[in-house]
N, C-alpha and C. Protein backbone atom coordinates (compact mmCIF):
# COMPACT_ATOMS: atom_id res chain seq x y z
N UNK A 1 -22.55 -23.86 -0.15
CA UNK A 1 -22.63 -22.95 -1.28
C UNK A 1 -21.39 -22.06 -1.30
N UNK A 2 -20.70 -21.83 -2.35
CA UNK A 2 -19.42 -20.95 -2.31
C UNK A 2 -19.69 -19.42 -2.50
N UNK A 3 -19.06 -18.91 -1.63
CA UNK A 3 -19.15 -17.19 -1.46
C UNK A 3 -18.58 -17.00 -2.75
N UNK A 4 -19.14 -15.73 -3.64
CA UNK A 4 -19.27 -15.24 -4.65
C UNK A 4 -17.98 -14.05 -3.87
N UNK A 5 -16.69 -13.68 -4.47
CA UNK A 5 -15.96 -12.87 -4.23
C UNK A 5 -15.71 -12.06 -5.51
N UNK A 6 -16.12 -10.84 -5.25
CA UNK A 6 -15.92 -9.99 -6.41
C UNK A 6 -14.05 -9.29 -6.61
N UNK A 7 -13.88 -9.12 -7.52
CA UNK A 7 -12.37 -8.75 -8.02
C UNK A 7 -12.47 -7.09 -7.88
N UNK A 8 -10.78 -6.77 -7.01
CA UNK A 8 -10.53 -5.33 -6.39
C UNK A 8 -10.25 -4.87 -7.66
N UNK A 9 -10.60 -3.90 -8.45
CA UNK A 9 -10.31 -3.22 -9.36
C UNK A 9 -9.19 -2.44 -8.84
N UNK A 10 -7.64 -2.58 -9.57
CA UNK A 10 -6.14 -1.76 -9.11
C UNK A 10 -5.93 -1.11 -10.64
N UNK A 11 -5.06 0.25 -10.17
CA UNK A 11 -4.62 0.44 -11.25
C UNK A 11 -3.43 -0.37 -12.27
N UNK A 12 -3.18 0.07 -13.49
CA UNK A 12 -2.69 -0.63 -14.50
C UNK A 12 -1.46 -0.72 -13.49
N UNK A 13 -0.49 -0.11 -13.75
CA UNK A 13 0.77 -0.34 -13.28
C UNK A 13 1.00 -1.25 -11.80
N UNK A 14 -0.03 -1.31 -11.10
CA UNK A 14 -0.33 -2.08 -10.09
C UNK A 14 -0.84 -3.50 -10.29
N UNK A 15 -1.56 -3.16 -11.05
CA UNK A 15 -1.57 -4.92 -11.94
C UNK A 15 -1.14 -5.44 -12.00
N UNK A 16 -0.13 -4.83 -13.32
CA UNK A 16 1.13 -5.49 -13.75
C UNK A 16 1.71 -5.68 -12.38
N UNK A 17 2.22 -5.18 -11.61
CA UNK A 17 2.89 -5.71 -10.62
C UNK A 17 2.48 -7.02 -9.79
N UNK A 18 1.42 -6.41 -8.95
CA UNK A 18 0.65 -7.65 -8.43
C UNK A 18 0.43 -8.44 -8.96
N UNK A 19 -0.33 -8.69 -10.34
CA UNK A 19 -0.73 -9.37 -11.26
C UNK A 19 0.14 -10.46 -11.71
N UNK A 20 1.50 -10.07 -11.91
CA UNK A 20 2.60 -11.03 -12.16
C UNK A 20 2.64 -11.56 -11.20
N UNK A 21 3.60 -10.94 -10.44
CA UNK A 21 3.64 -11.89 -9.25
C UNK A 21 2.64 -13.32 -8.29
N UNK A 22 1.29 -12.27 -8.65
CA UNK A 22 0.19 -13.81 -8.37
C UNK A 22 -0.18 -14.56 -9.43
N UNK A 23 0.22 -14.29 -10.43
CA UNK A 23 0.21 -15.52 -11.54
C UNK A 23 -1.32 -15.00 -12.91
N UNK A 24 -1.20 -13.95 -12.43
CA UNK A 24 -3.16 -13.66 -13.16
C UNK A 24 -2.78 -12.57 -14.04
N UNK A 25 -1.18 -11.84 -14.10
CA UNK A 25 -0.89 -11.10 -15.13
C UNK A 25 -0.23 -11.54 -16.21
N UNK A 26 -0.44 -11.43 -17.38
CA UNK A 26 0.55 -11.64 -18.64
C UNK A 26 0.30 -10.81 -19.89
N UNK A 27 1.76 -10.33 -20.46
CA UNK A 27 1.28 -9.43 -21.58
C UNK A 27 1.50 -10.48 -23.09
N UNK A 28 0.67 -10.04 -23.88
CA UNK A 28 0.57 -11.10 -24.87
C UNK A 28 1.30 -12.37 -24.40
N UNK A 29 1.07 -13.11 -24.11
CA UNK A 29 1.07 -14.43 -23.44
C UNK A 29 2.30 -14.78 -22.68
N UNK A 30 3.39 -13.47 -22.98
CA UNK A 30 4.31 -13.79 -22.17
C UNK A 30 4.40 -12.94 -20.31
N UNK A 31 5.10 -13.93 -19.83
CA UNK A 31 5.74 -13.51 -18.75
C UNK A 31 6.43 -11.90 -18.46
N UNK A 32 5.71 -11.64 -17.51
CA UNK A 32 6.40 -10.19 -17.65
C UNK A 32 7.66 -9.82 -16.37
N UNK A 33 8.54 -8.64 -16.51
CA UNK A 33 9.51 -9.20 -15.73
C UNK A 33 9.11 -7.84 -14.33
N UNK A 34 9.24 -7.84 -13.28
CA UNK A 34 9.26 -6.67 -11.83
C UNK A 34 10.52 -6.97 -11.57
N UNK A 35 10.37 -5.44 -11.30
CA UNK A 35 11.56 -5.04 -10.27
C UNK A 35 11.61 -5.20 -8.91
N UNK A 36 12.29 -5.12 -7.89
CA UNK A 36 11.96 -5.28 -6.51
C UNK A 36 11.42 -3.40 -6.01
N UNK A 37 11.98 -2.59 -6.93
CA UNK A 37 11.64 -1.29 -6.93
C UNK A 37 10.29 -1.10 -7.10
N UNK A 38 9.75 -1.81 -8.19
CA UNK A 38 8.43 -1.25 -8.54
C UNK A 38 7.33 -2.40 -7.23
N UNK A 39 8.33 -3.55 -7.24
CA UNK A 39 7.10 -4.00 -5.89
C UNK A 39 6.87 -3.33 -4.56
N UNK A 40 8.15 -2.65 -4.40
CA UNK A 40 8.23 -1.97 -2.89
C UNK A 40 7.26 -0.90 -3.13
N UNK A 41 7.66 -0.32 -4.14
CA UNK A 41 6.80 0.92 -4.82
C UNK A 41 5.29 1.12 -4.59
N UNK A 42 5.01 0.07 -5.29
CA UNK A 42 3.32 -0.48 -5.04
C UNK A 42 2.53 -0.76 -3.48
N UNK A 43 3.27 -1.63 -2.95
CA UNK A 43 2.91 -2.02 -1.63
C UNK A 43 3.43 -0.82 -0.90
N UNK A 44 4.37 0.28 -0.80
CA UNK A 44 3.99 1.48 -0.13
C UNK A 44 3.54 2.56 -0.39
N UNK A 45 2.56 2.36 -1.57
CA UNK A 45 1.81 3.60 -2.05
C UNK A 45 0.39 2.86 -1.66
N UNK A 46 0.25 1.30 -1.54
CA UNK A 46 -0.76 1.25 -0.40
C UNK A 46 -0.98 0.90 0.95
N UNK A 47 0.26 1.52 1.08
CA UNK A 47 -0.16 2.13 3.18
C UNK A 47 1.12 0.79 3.67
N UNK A 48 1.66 0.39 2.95
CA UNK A 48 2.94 -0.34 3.97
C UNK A 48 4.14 0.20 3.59
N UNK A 49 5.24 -0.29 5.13
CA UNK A 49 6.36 0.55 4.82
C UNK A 49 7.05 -0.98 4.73
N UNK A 50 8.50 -1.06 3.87
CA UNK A 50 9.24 -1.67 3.43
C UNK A 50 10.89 -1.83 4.16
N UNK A 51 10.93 -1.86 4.65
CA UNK A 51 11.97 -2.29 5.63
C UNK A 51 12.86 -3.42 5.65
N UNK A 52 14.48 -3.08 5.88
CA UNK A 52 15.22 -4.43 6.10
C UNK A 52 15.06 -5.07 7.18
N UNK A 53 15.30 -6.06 7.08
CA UNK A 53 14.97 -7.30 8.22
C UNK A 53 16.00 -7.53 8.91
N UNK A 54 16.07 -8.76 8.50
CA UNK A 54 18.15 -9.61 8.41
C UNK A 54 18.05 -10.03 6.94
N UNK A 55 19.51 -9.87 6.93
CA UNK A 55 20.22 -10.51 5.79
C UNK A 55 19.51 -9.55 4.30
N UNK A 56 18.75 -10.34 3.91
CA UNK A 56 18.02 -9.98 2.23
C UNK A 56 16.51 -9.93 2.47
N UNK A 57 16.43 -10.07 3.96
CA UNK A 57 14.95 -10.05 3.87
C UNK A 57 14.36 -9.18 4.64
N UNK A 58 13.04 -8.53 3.89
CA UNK A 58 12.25 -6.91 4.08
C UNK A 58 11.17 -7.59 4.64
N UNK A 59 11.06 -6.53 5.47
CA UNK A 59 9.70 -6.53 6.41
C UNK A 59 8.82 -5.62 5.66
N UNK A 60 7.29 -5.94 5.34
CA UNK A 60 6.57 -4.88 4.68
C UNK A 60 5.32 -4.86 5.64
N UNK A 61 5.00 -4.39 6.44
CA UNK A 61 3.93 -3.68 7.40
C UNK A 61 3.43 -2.72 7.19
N UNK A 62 1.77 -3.46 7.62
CA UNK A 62 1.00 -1.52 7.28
C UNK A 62 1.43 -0.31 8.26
N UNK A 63 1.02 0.45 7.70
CA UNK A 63 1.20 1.85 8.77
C UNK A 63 -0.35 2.01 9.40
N UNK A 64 -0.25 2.51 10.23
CA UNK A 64 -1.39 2.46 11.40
C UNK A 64 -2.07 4.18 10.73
N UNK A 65 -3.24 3.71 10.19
CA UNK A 65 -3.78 4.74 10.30
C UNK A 65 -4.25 5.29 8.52
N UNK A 66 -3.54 4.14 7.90
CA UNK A 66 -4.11 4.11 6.49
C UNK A 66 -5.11 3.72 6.25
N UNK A 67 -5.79 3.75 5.11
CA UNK A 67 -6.98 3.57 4.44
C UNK A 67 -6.72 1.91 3.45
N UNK A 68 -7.75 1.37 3.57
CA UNK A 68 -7.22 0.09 3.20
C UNK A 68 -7.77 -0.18 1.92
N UNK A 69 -7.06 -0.31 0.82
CA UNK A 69 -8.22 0.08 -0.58
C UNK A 69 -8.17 -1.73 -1.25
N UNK A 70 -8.36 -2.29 -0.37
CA UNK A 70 -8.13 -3.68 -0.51
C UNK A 70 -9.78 -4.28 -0.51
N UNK A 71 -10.09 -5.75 -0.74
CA UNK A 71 -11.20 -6.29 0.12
C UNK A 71 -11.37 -6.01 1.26
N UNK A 72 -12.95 -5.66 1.86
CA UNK A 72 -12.86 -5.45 3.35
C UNK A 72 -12.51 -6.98 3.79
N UNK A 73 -12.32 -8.21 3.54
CA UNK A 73 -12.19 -9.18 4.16
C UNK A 73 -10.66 -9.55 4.09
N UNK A 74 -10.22 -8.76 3.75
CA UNK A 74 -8.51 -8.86 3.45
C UNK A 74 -7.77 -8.46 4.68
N UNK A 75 -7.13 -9.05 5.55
CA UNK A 75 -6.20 -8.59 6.78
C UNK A 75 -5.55 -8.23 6.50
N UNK A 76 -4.67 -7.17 7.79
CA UNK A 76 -4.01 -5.98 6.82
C UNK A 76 -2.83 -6.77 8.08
N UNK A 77 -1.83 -7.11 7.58
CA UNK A 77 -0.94 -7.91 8.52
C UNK A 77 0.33 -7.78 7.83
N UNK A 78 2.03 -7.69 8.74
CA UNK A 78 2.76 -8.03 8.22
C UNK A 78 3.23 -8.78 7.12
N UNK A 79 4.13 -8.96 6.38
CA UNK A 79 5.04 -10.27 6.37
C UNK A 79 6.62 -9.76 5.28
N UNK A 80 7.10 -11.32 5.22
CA UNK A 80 8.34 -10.48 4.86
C UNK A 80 8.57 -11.26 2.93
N UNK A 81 9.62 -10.55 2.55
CA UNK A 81 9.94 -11.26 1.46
C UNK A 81 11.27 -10.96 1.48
N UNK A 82 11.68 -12.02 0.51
CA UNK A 82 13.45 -11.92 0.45
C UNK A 82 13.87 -11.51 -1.19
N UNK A 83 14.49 -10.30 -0.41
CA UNK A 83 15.11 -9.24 -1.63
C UNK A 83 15.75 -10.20 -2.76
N UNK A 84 15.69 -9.75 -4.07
CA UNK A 84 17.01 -10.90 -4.79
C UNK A 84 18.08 -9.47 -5.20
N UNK A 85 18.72 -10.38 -5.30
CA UNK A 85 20.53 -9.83 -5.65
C UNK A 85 20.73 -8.94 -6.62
N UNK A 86 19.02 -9.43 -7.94
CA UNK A 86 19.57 -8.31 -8.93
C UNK A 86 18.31 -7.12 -8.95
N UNK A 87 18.23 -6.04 -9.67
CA UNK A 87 17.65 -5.62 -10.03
C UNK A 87 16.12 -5.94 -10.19
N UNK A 88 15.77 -6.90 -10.45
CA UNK A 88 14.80 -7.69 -11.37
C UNK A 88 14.43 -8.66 -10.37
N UNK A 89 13.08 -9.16 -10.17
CA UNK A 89 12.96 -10.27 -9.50
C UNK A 89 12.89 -11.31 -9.99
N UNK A 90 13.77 -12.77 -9.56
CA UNK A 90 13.58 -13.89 -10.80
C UNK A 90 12.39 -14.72 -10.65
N UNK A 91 11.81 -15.22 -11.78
CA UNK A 91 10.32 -15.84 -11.82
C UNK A 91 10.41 -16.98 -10.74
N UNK A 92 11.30 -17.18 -10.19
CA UNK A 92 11.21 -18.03 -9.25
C UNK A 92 10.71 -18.14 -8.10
N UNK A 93 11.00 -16.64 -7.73
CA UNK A 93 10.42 -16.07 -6.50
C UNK A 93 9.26 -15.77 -6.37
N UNK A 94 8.34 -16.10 -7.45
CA UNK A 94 7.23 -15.83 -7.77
C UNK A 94 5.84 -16.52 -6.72
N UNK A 95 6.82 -17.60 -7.20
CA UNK A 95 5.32 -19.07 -6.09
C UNK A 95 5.59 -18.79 -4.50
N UNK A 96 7.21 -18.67 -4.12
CA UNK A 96 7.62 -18.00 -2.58
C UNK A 96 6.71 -16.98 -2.40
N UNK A 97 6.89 -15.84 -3.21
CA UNK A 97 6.05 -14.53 -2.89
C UNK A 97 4.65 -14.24 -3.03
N UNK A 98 3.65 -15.64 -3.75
CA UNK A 98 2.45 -15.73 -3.87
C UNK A 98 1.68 -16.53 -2.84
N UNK A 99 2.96 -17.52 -2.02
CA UNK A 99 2.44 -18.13 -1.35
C UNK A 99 2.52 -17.30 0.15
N UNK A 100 3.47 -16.65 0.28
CA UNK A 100 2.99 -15.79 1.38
C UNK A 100 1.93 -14.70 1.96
N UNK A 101 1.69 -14.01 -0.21
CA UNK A 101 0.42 -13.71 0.30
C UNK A 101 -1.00 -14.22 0.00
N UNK A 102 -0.86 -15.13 -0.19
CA UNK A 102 -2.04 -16.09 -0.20
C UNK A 102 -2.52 -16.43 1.54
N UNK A 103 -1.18 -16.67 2.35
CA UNK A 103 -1.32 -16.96 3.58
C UNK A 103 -1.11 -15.98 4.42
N UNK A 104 -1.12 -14.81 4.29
CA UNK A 104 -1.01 -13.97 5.36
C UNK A 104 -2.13 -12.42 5.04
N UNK A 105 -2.68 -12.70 3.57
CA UNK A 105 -3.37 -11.46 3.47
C UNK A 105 -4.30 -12.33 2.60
N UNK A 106 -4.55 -13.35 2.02
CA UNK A 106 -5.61 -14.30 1.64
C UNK A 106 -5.47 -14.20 -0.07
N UNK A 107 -4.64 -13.41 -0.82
CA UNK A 107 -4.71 -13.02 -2.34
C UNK A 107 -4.37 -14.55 -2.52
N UNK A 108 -5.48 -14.16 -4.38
CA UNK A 108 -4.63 -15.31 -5.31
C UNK A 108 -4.91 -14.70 -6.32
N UNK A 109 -4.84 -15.65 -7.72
CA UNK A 109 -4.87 -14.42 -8.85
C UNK A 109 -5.92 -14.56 -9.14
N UNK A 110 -7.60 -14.61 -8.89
CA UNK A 110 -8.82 -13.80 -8.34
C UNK A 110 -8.74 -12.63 -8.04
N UNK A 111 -7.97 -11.95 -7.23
CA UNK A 111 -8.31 -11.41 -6.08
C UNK A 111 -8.30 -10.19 -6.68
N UNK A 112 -7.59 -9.64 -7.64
CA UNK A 112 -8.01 -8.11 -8.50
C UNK A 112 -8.13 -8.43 -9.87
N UNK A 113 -8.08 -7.08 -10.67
CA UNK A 113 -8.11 -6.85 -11.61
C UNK A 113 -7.99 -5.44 -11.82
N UNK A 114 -7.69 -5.12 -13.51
CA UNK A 114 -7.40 -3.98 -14.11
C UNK A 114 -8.83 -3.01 -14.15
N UNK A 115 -8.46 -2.06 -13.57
CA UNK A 115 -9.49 -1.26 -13.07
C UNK A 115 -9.69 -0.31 -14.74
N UNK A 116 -11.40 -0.43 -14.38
CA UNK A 116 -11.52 0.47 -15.97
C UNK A 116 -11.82 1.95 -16.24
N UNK A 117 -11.74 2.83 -17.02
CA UNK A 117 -11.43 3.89 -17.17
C UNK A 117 -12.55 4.28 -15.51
N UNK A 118 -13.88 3.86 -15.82
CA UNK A 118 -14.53 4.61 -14.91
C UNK A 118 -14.06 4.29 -13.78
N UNK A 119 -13.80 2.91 -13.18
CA UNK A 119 -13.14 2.91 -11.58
C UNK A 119 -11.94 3.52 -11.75
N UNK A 120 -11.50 3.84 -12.36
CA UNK A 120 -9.70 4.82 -12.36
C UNK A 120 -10.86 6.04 -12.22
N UNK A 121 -11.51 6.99 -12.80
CA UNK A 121 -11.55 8.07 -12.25
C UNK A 121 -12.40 8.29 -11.19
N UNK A 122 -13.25 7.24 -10.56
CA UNK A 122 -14.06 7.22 -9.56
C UNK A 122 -12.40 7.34 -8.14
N UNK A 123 -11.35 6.35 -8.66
CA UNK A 123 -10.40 6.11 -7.65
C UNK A 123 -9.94 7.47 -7.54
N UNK A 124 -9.48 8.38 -8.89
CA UNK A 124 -8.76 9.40 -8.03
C UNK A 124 -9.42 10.47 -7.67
N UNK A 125 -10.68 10.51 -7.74
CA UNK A 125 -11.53 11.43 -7.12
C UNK A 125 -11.87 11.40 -5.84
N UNK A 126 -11.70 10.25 -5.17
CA UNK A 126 -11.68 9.50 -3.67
C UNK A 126 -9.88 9.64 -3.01
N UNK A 127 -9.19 9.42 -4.10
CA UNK A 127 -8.17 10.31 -3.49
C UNK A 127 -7.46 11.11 -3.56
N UNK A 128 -8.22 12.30 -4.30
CA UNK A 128 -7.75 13.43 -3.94
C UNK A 128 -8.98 14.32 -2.99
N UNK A 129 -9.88 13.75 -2.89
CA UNK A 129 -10.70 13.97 -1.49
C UNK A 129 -10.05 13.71 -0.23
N UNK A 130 -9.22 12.37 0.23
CA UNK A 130 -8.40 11.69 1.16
C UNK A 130 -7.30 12.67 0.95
N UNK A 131 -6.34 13.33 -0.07
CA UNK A 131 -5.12 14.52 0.08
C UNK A 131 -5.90 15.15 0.77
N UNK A 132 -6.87 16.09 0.23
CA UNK A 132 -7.26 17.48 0.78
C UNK A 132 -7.83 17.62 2.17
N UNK A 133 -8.55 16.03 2.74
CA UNK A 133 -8.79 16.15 4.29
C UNK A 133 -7.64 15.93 5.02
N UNK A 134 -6.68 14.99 4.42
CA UNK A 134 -5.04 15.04 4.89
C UNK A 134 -4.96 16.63 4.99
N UNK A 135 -4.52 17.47 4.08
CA UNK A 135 -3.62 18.15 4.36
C UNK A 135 -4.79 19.84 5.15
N UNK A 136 -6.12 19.24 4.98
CA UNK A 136 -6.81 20.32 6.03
C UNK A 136 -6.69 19.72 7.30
N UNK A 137 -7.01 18.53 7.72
CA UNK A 137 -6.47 17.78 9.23
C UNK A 137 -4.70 18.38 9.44
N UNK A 138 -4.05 18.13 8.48
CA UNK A 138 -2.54 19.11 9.10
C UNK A 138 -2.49 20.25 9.08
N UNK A 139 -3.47 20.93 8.28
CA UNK A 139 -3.07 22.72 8.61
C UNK A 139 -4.02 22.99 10.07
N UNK A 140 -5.29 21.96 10.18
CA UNK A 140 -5.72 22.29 11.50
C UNK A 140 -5.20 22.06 12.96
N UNK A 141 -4.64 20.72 12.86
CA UNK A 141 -3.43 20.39 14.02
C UNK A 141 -2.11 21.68 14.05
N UNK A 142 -1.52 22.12 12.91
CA UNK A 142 0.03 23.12 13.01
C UNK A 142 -1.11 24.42 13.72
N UNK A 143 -2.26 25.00 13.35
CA UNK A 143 -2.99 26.26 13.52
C UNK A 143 -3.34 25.98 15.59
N UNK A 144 -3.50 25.08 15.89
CA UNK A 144 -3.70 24.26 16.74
C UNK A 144 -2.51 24.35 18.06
N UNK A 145 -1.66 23.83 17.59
CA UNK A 145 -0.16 23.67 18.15
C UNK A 145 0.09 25.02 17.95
N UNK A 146 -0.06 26.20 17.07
CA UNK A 146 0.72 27.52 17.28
C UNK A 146 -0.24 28.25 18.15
N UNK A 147 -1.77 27.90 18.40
CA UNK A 147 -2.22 28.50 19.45
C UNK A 147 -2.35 27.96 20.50
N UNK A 148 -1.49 26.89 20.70
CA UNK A 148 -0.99 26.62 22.54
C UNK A 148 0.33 26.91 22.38
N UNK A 149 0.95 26.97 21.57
CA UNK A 149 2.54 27.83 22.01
C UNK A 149 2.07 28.86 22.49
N UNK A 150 1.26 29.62 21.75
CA UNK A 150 0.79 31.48 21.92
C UNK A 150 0.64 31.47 23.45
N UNK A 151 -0.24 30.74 23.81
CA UNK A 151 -1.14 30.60 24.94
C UNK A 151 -0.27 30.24 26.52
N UNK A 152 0.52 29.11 25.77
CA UNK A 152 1.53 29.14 27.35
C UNK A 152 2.76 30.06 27.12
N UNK A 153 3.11 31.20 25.75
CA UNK A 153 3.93 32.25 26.06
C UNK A 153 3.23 33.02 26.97
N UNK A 154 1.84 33.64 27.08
CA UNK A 154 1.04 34.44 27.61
C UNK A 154 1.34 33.67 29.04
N UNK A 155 1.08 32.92 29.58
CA UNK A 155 1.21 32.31 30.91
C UNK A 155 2.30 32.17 31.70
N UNK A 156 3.10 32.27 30.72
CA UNK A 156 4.30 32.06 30.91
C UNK A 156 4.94 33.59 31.50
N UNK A 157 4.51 34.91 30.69
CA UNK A 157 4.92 35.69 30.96
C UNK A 157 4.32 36.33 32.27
N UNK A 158 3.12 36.02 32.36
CA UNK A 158 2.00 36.54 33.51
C UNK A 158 3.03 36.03 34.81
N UNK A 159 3.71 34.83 34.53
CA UNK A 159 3.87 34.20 35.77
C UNK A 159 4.90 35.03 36.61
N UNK A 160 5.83 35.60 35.35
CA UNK A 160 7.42 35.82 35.73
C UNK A 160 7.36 37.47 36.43
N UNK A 161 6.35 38.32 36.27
CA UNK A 161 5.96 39.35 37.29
C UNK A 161 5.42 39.53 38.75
């Protein structure tokens, strides 16, 4: 019997990106064109960093410690792609760059879709919950760290009498 896989609702501009590239985006029936900017863009606004390799080719790895807004059955794993020369990525690179992540993170053009008004505001309400425990987890770690500086000045001074 075939597992029923439901589609990741992404935002628009993420669509379009992903979406082209795996073959499941098109605007009125044509081909649409990415940048290598707006792909790096995308894939490190969800939790990987983008890196040169050798030569033309980027390493894109998650960062340890992100939130994975993917399928839970989706591995969160390296891999690389090779930069092109211009601006623009050519449609060629398309089946190269679909087939890698078909094989290293399991996508095809199934695997999302254009998220609708209500999952867009369900999404940024989940993350701007994820900012605000971010940035209360960092004001509690700096509040943290300035009361063990405090603490070994005090020890520090006790000692030197």
């Amino acid at each position: 019997m075939a597992r029923l896989v439901l589609q990741t609702p992404i935002p628009q501009d993420a669509w379009r990106v992903v979406g082209t590239v795996l073959g499941s985006y098109r605007e009125n029936r044509r081909e649409v064109e990415v940048t290598w900017e707006e792909l790096v863009q995308v894939f490190e606004h969800w939790g990987y960093t983008a890196r040169p390799a050798t030569g033309a080719t980027f390493k894109f790895k998650p960062r340890p410690g992100t939130r994975w807004p993917f399928p839970s059955e989706s591995p969160r794993k390296e891999f690389s792609f090779h930069r092109p020369h211009g601006r623009v990525i050519p449609k060629k690179y398309y089946p190269t760059y679909r087939s890698i992540l078909q094989r290293t993170l399991g996508w095809d053009a199934n695997t999302f879709k254009v998220e609708s008004e209500e999952e867009e505001i369900q999404r940024r309400l989940v993350e701007e919950r994820m900012r605000r425990e971010e940035e209360e987890r960092n004001r509690r770690e700096a509040q943290e760290k300035q009361e063990k500086g405090k603490k070994r000045g005090r020890v520090g001074r006790r000692n030197r009498h």
